Amino acid sequence: MELYLVRHGETDWNVQGKLQGREDVPLNEDGRAQAGLCSEALSGAGFSAIYSSPLSRAVDTAAQIAVYHTRKVSLDPALIERDYGKLSGMTKDQRERWESRGMPTGMEPWKMLAGRAMAAVDGCARVYGEDERVALVSHGAWINSVLAVISRHKIGTGKTQLKNTCISVLHREPKAWEIVCYNLSPEEYIEWAEAQ
């Protein structure tokens, strides 16, 4: 089977460089346009199911993708973004100042994030058949944790800056996941798909 991991479109916090955790920050105008382009790029994917994080920026992106598929979007709390605790809403400079003072962050541990992300990914392999495609619409830290686990930390967390509405494709081998492509913009995905 194939899993398509899609990051949500742009929000104002993305533009401002604020760390965006579980706050329900909506898509901005550019983000809605990005979601539309992503939807068009994935129009021929033939998804058996579309799952989304419950946060509106992901739900609205998933709803655009669903326009071309006869599937309702199913909300899955396991796809929610990492809880950044006290760091949520801070810019990079603010986070660095906070951390330099040794203040507790209350951030969700990476192993916990990666564990629940991979449980969701592996759960799809148990539910859907080998010829099916499923879309999971989530967030940057969530998707990067999956990429890190599968690549054994060659890419993903701490190494890959994911684009808004980027598309990453995973293929299920008999006992393991393989990363087919990752962090492709909708335009890059169309070029990649046409070359297959």
Tab-separated table of C-alpha atoms in Angstrom:
chain	number	residue	atom	x	y	z
A	1	MET	CA	0.000	0.000	0.000
A	2	GLU	CA	0.965	3.640	-0.272
A	3	LEU	CA	0.595	6.377	2.296
A	4	TYR	CA	0.607	10.017	1.295
A	5	LEU	CA	1.706	12.317	4.108
A	6	VAL	CA	0.569	15.889	3.424
A	7	ARG	CA	1.450	18.932	5.470
A	8	HIS	CA	-1.229	21.590	5.928
A	9	GLY	CA	-1.176	24.908	4.062
A	10	GLU	CA	0.373	28.121	5.334
A	11	THR	CA	-0.859	30.028	8.386
A	12	ASP	CA	0.015	33.490	9.679
A	13	TRP	CA	2.114	31.875	12.405
A	14	ASN	CA	4.162	30.098	9.737
A	15	VAL	CA	4.858	33.468	8.110
A	16	GLN	CA	5.775	35.024	11.474
A	17	GLY	CA	8.154	32.175	12.337
A	18	LYS	CA	6.161	31.185	15.413
A	19	LEU	CA	6.332	27.640	16.694
A	20	GLN	CA	2.921	26.189	16.008
A	21	GLY	CA	1.805	23.314	18.161
A	22	ARG	CA	-1.739	22.461	19.113
A	23	GLU	CA	-3.130	25.985	18.844
A	24	ASP	CA	-5.878	25.992	16.261
A	25	VAL	CA	-4.351	28.570	13.916
A	26	PRO	CA	-6.327	28.703	10.638
A	27	LEU	CA	-4.990	28.731	7.098
A	28	ASN	CA	-4.318	32.196	5.728
A	29	GLU	CA	-5.221	33.259	2.179
A	30	ASP	CA	-2.005	31.812	0.723
A	31	GLY	CA	-2.551	28.616	2.706
A	32	ARG	CA	-6.010	28.155	1.226
A	33	ALA	CA	-4.580	28.674	-2.270
A	34	GLN	CA	-1.808	26.156	-1.519
A	35	ALA	CA	-4.405	23.623	-0.366
A	36	GLY	CA	-6.255	24.085	-3.641
A	37	LEU	CA	-3.085	23.441	-5.656
A	38	CYS	CA	-2.305	20.399	-3.541
A	39	SER	CA	-5.820	19.112	-4.127
A	40	GLU	CA	-5.392	19.434	-7.895
A	41	ALA	CA	-1.992	17.725	-7.787
A	42	LEU	CA	-3.493	14.766	-5.913
A	43	SER	CA	-6.730	14.655	-7.907
A	44	GLY	CA	-5.790	11.387	-9.611
A	45	ALA	CA	-4.369	9.604	-6.576
A	46	GLY	CA	-7.473	7.506	-5.988
A	47	PHE	CA	-7.399	7.548	-2.190
A	48	SER	CA	-9.274	4.821	-0.341
A	49	ALA	CA	-9.381	7.071	2.724
A	50	ILE	CA	-8.353	10.555	3.827
A	51	TYR	CA	-7.454	11.164	7.469
A	52	SER	CA	-6.675	14.493	9.101
A	53	SER	CA	-5.408	15.956	12.320
A	54	PRO	CA	-8.338	17.602	14.136
A	55	LEU	CA	-6.724	21.067	13.921
A	56	SER	CA	-8.498	23.303	11.403
A	57	ARG	CA	-5.409	24.057	9.286
A	58	ALA	CA	-5.121	20.335	8.536
A	59	VAL	CA	-8.885	19.714	8.285
A	60	ASP	CA	-9.313	22.514	5.743
A	61	THR	CA	-6.374	21.211	3.691
A	62	ALA	CA	-7.801	17.678	3.794
A	63	ALA	CA	-11.256	18.962	2.777
A	64	GLN	CA	-9.734	20.464	-0.362
A	65	ILE	CA	-8.056	17.139	-1.206
A	66	ALA	CA	-11.364	15.309	-0.663
A	67	VAL	CA	-13.053	17.414	-3.350
A	68	TYR	CA	-11.613	15.108	-6.017
A	69	HIS	CA	-12.376	11.884	-4.139
A	70	THR	CA	-15.632	10.287	-3.063
A	71	ARG	CA	-14.332	10.095	0.490
A	72	LYS	CA	-15.218	11.951	3.647
A	73	VAL	CA	-12.363	13.247	5.774
A	74	SER	CA	-11.945	11.213	8.972
A	75	LEU	CA	-10.420	13.011	11.955
A	76	ASP	CA	-7.684	11.155	13.808
A	77	PRO	CA	-6.327	12.664	17.070
A	78	ALA	CA	-3.115	10.642	16.578
A	79	LEU	CA	-2.240	12.966	13.661
A	80	ILE	CA	-2.269	16.126	15.810
A	81	GLU	CA	0.865	18.271	15.933
A	82	ARG	CA	3.505	17.925	18.621
A	83	ASP	CA	2.656	19.675	21.874
A	84	TYR	CA	5.339	22.352	22.242
A	85	GLY	CA	4.215	23.392	25.707
A	86	LYS	CA	5.514	26.803	26.781
A	87	LEU	CA	7.364	27.260	23.459
A	88	SER	CA	4.187	27.370	21.384
A	89	GLY	CA	3.611	30.753	19.824
A	90	MET	CA	7.230	31.852	20.303
A	91	THR	CA	9.547	32.993	17.539
A	92	LYS	CA	12.989	31.410	17.181
A	93	ASP	CA	14.649	34.263	19.141
A	94	GLN	CA	12.079	33.995	21.929
A	95	ARG	CA	12.552	30.225	22.144
A	96	GLU	CA	16.331	30.565	22.314
A	97	ARG	CA	16.058	33.113	25.149
A	98	TRP	CA	13.627	30.874	27.033
A	99	GLU	CA	15.792	27.789	26.655
A	100	SER	CA	19.017	29.656	27.512
A	101	ARG	CA	17.539	30.413	30.942
A	102	GLY	CA	16.990	26.689	31.517
A	103	MET	CA	13.251	27.154	31.843
A	104	PRO	CA	11.078	24.013	31.552
A	105	THR	CA	9.241	23.748	28.251
A	106	GLY	CA	6.616	21.082	28.909
A	107	MET	CA	7.162	19.912	25.340
A	108	GLU	CA	5.952	16.475	24.224
A	109	PRO	CA	9.022	14.192	24.153
A	110	TRP	CA	10.162	13.288	20.635
A	111	LYS	CA	9.927	9.550	21.330
A	112	MET	CA	6.293	9.968	22.339
A	113	LEU	CA	5.559	11.980	19.173
A	114	ALA	CA	7.341	9.449	16.955
A	115	GLY	CA	5.647	6.551	18.729
A	116	ARG	CA	2.119	7.805	18.164
A	117	ALA	CA	2.940	8.865	14.587
A	118	MET	CA	4.336	5.456	13.659
A	119	ALA	CA	1.410	3.732	15.406
A	120	ALA	CA	-0.948	5.651	13.100
A	121	VAL	CA	1.153	4.821	10.033
A	122	ASP	CA	1.407	1.131	10.927
A	123	GLY	CA	-2.289	1.054	11.737
A	124	CYS	CA	-3.073	1.989	8.133
A	125	ALA	CA	-1.042	-1.000	6.924
A	126	ARG	CA	-3.220	-3.290	9.037
A	127	VAL	CA	-6.501	-1.807	7.794
A	128	TYR	CA	-5.882	-1.218	4.085
A	129	GLY	CA	-4.830	-3.601	1.328
A	130	GLU	CA	-1.628	-3.633	-0.667
A	131	ASP	CA	-3.162	-1.898	-3.691
A	132	GLU	CA	-4.722	0.953	-1.734
A	133	ARG	CA	-3.651	4.560	-1.166
A	134	VAL	CA	-4.407	6.557	1.958
A	135	ALA	CA	-3.788	10.258	2.666
A	136	LEU	CA	-2.768	11.471	6.131
A	137	VAL	CA	-2.945	15.264	6.461
A	138	SER	CA	-0.887	16.421	9.403
A	139	HIS	CA	1.850	18.795	10.547
A	140	GLY	CA	5.552	19.458	10.148
A	141	ALA	CA	6.888	17.879	13.337
A	142	TRP	CA	4.557	14.888	12.982
A	143	ILE	CA	5.573	14.152	9.381
A	144	ASN	CA	9.251	14.762	10.121
A	145	SER	CA	9.151	12.256	12.973
A	146	VAL	CA	7.845	9.584	10.584
A	147	LEU	CA	10.524	10.423	8.007
A	148	ALA	CA	13.195	10.296	10.728
A	149	VAL	CA	12.119	6.880	12.007
A	150	ILE	CA	11.855	5.273	8.570
A	151	SER	CA	15.113	6.798	7.267
A	152	ARG	CA	16.957	6.050	10.521
A	153	HIS	CA	17.435	9.802	11.020
A	154	LYS	CA	18.999	10.523	7.608
A	155	ILE	CA	16.148	12.957	6.972
A	156	GLY	CA	13.253	14.304	9.009
A	157	THR	CA	13.412	15.793	12.490
A	158	GLY	CA	16.231	18.319	12.825
A	159	LYS	CA	17.269	17.884	9.181
A	160	THR	CA	14.317	18.555	6.868
A	161	GLN	CA	12.431	21.847	6.617
A	162	LEU	CA	9.059	20.766	5.287
A	163	LYS	CA	7.193	23.032	2.883
A	164	ASN	CA	3.552	23.883	3.427
A	165	THR	CA	1.339	21.389	1.540
A	166	CYS	CA	4.378	19.228	0.807
A	167	ILE	CA	3.685	15.647	-0.215
A	168	SER	CA	5.687	12.632	0.967
A	169	VAL	CA	4.900	9.127	-0.258
A	170	LEU	CA	5.564	5.941	1.702
A	171	HIS	CA	5.354	2.445	0.245
A	172	ARG	CA	4.760	-0.571	2.432
A	173	GLU	CA	7.194	-3.387	1.844
A	174	PRO	CA	6.419	-6.810	3.395
A	175	LYS	CA	7.882	-5.865	6.773
A	176	ALA	CA	8.931	-2.230	6.563
A	177	TRP	CA	8.111	1.176	5.105
A	178	GLU	CA	10.090	2.723	2.266
A	179	ILE	CA	10.193	6.470	1.529
A	180	VAL	CA	9.404	6.841	-2.173
A	181	CYS	CA	9.641	10.647	-2.226
A	182	TYR	CA	9.385	13.398	0.368
A	183	ASN	CA	8.843	17.121	0.836
A	184	LEU	CA	7.606	17.673	-2.728
A	185	SER	CA	5.602	20.818	-3.429
A	186	PRO	CA	2.407	20.145	-5.407
A	187	GLU	CA	4.223	21.300	-8.562
A	188	GLU	CA	7.184	19.022	-7.831
A	189	TYR	CA	4.829	16.146	-7.102
A	190	ILE	CA	3.111	16.531	-10.497
A	191	GLU	CA	6.501	16.362	-12.241
A	192	TRP	CA	7.493	13.327	-10.147
A	193	ALA	CA	4.181	11.539	-10.800
A	194	GLU	CA	4.403	12.137	-14.532
A	195	ALA	CA	7.895	10.616	-14.567
A	196	GLN	CA	6.730	7.387	-12.899
